[in-house]
Short mmCIF file of C-alpha atoms and ligand atoms in Angstrom, two decimals:
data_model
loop_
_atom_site.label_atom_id
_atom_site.label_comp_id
_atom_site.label_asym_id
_atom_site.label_seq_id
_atom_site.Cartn_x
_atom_site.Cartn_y
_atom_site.Cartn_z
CA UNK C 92 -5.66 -6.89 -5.52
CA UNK C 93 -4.78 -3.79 -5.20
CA UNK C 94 -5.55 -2.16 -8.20
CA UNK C 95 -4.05 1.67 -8.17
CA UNK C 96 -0.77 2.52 -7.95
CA UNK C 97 1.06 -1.05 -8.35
CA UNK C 98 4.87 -1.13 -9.01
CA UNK C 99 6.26 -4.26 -9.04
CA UNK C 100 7.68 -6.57 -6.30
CA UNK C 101 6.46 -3.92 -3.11
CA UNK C 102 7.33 -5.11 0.06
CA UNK C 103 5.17 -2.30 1.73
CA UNK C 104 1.41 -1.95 1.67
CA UNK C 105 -0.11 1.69 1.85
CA UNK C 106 -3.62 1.48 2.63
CA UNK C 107 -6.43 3.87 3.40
CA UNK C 108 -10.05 3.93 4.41
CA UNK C 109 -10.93 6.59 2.22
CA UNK C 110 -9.72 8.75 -0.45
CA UNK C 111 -9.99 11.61 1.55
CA UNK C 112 -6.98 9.67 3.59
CA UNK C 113 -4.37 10.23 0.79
CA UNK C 114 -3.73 13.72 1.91
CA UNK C 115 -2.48 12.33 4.98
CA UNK C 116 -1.04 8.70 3.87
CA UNK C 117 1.10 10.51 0.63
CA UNK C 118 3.95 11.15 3.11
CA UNK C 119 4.23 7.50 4.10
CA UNK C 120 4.79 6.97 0.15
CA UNK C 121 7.06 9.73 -0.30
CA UNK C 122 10.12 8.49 2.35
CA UNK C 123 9.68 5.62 0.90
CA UNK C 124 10.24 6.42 -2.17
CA UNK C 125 12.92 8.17 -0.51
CA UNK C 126 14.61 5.25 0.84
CA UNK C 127 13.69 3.53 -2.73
CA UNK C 128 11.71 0.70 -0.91
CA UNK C 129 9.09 -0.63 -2.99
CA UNK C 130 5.43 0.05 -2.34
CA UNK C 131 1.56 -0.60 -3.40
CA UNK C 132 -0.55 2.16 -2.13
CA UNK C 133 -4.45 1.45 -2.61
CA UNK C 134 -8.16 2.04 -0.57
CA UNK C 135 -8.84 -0.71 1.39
CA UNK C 136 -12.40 0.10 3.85
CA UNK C 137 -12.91 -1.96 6.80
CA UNK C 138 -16.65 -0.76 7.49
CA UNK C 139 -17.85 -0.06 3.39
CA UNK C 140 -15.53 -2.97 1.81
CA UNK C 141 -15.48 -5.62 4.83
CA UNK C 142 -14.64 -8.66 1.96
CA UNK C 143 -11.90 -6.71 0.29
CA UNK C 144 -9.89 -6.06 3.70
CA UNK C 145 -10.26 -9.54 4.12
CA UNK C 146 -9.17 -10.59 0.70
CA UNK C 147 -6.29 -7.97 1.50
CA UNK C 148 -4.83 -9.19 4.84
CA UNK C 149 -5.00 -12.76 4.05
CA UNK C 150 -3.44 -12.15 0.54
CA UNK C 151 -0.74 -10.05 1.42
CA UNK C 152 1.91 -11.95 2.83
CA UNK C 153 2.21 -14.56 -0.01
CA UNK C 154 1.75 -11.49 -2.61
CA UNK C 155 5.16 -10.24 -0.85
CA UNK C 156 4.34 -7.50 1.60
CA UNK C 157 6.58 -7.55 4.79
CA UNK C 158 4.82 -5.08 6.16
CA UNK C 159 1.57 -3.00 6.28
CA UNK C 160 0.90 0.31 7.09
CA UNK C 161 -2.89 1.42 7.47
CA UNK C 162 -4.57 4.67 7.86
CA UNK C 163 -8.02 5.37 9.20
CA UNK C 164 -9.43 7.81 11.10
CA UNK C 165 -12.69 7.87 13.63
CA UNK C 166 -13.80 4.36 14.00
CA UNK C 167 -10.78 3.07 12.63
CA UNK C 168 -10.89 0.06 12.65
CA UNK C 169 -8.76 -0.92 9.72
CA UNK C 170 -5.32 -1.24 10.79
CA UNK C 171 -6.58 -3.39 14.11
CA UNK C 172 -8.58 -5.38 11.52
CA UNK C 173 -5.76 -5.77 9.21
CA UNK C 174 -3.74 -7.14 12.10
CA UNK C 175 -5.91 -9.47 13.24
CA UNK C 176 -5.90 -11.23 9.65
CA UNK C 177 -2.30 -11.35 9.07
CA UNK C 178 1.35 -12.17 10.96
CA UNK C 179 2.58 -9.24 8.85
CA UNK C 180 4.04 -6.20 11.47
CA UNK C 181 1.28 -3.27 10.78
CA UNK C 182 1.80 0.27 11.47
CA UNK C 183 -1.37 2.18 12.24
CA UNK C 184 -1.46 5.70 11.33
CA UNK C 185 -4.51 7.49 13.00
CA UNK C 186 -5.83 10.35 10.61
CA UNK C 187 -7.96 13.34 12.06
CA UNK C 188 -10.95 12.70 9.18
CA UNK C 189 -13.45 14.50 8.36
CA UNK C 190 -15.48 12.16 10.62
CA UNK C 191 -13.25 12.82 13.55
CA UNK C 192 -14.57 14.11 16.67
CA UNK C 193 -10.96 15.73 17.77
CA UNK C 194 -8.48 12.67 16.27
CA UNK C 195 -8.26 11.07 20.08
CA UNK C 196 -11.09 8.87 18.74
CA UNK C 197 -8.73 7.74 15.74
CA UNK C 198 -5.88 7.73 18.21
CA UNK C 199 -7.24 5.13 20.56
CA UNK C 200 -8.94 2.84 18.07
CA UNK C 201 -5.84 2.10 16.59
CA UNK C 202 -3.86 2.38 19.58
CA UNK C 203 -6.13 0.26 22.30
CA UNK C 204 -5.51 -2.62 20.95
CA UNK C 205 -6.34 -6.30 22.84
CA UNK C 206 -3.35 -8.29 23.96
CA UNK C 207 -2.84 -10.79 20.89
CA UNK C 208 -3.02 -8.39 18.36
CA UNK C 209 -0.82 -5.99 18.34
CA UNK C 210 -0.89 -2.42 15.95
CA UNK C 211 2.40 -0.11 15.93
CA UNK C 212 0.83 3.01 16.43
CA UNK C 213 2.13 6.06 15.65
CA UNK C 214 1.56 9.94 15.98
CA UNK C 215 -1.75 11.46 14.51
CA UNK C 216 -1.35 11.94 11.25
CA UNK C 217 2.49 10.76 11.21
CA UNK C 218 2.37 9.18 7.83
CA UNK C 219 6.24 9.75 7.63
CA UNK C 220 6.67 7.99 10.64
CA UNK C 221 5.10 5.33 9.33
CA UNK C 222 6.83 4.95 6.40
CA UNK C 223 10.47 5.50 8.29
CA UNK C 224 9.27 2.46 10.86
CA UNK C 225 8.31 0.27 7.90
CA UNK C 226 11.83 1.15 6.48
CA UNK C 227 13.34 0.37 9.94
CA UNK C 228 11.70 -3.02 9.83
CA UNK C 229 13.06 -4.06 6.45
CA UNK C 230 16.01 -2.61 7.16
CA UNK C 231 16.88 -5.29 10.05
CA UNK C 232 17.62 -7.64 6.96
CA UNK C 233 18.73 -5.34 4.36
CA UNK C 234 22.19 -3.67 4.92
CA UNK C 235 22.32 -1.14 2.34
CA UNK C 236 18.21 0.19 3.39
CA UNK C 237 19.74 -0.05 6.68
CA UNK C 238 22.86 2.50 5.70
CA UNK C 239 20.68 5.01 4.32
CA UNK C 240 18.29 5.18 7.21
CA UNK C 241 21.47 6.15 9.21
CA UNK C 242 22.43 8.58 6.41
CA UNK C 243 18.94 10.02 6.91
CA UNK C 244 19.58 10.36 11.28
CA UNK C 245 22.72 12.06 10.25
CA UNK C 246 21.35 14.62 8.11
CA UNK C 247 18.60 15.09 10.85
CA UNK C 248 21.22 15.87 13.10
CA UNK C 249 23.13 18.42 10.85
CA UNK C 250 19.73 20.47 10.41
CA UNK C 251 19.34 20.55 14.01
CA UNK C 252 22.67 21.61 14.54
CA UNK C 253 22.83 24.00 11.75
CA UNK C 254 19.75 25.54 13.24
CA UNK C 255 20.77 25.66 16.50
CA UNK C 256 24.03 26.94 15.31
CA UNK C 257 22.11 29.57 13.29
CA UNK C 258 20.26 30.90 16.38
CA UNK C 259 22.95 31.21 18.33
CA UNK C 260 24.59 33.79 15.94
CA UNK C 261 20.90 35.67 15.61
CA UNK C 262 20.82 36.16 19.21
CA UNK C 263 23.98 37.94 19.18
C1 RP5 R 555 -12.67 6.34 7.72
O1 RP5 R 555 -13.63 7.35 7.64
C2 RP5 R 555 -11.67 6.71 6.68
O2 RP5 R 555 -10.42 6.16 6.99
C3 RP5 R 555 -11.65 8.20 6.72
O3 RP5 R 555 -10.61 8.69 7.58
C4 RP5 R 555 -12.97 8.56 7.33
C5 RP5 R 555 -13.84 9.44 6.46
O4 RP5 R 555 -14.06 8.84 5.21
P1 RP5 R 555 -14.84 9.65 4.07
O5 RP5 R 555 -16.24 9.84 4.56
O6 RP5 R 555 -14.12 10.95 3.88
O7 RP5 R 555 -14.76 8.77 2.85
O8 RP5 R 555 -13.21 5.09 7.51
#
């Protein structure tokens, strides 16, 4: 547990519903990679493998994950799940599926969450997000994650500028 795409010593847990989720949850790997924080990145169903998300929450702190990020879309009721097995943080990313009436039904499963149990829930599809909030978390106890997140604001800001700055002169 998990069995694809292990490196060693990840702090992060990528999981899916369904291969057809990867699309979507890639761009949560990819910042991370970006911000070289270590991941595991696997399929984890909460409707077609019940035992295995079980096995999965309640193994994942003491396997090292800080923090979980879970994808689902239409009755997604992974990340909520998840969350309800483990006092990991976990970031629910709602996916517009191929089982998705419009994504608002992905939206509010993993947003509406009871009081008790709560799911950081971020834009549909926001994968990146994800990953950059997962990095955010970690980065409240590691100074040199935390220094390249702010590296990565400030070059946010310079393309905004530069664009803006760019327009400026094309409306000339
Ligand atoms: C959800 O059902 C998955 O997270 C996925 O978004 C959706 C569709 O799954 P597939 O039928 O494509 O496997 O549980």
């Amino acid at each position: 547990m998990p069995d694809s795409k292990q490196v060693k010593h990840p702090v992060v847990g990528i999981i899916m519903g369904s291969d057809s989720d990867l699309e979507i949850m890639e761009a949560a790997a990819a910042i991370l990679k970006t911000f070289e924080v270590a991941f595991e990145l696997t399929i984890v169903s909460a409707h077609r493998t019940p035992k295995r998300m079980v096995e999965y929450a309640l193994t994942a702190k003491q396997r090292g994950l800080k923090v979980i990020i879970a994808g689902a879309g239409g009755a997604a009721h992974l990340p909520g799940m998840i969350a309800s097995l483990t006092t990991l943080p976990v970031i629910g990313v709602p996916i517009k599926s191929s089982n998705s009436l419009d994504g608002w039904d992905s939206i509010l499963s993993i947003l509406q969450m009871p009081n008790g149990v709560p799911v950081a829930t971020v834009a549909l599809n926001a994968a990146k997000n994800a990953g950059i909030l997962a990095a955010q978390i970690l980065g409240i106890s590691d100074d040199k994650l935390s220094e390249k997140l702010s590296d990565f604001k400030k070059d946010m800001e310079k393309t905004v500028l530069d664009k803006a700055e760019k327009i400026r002169l094309d409306q000339l």
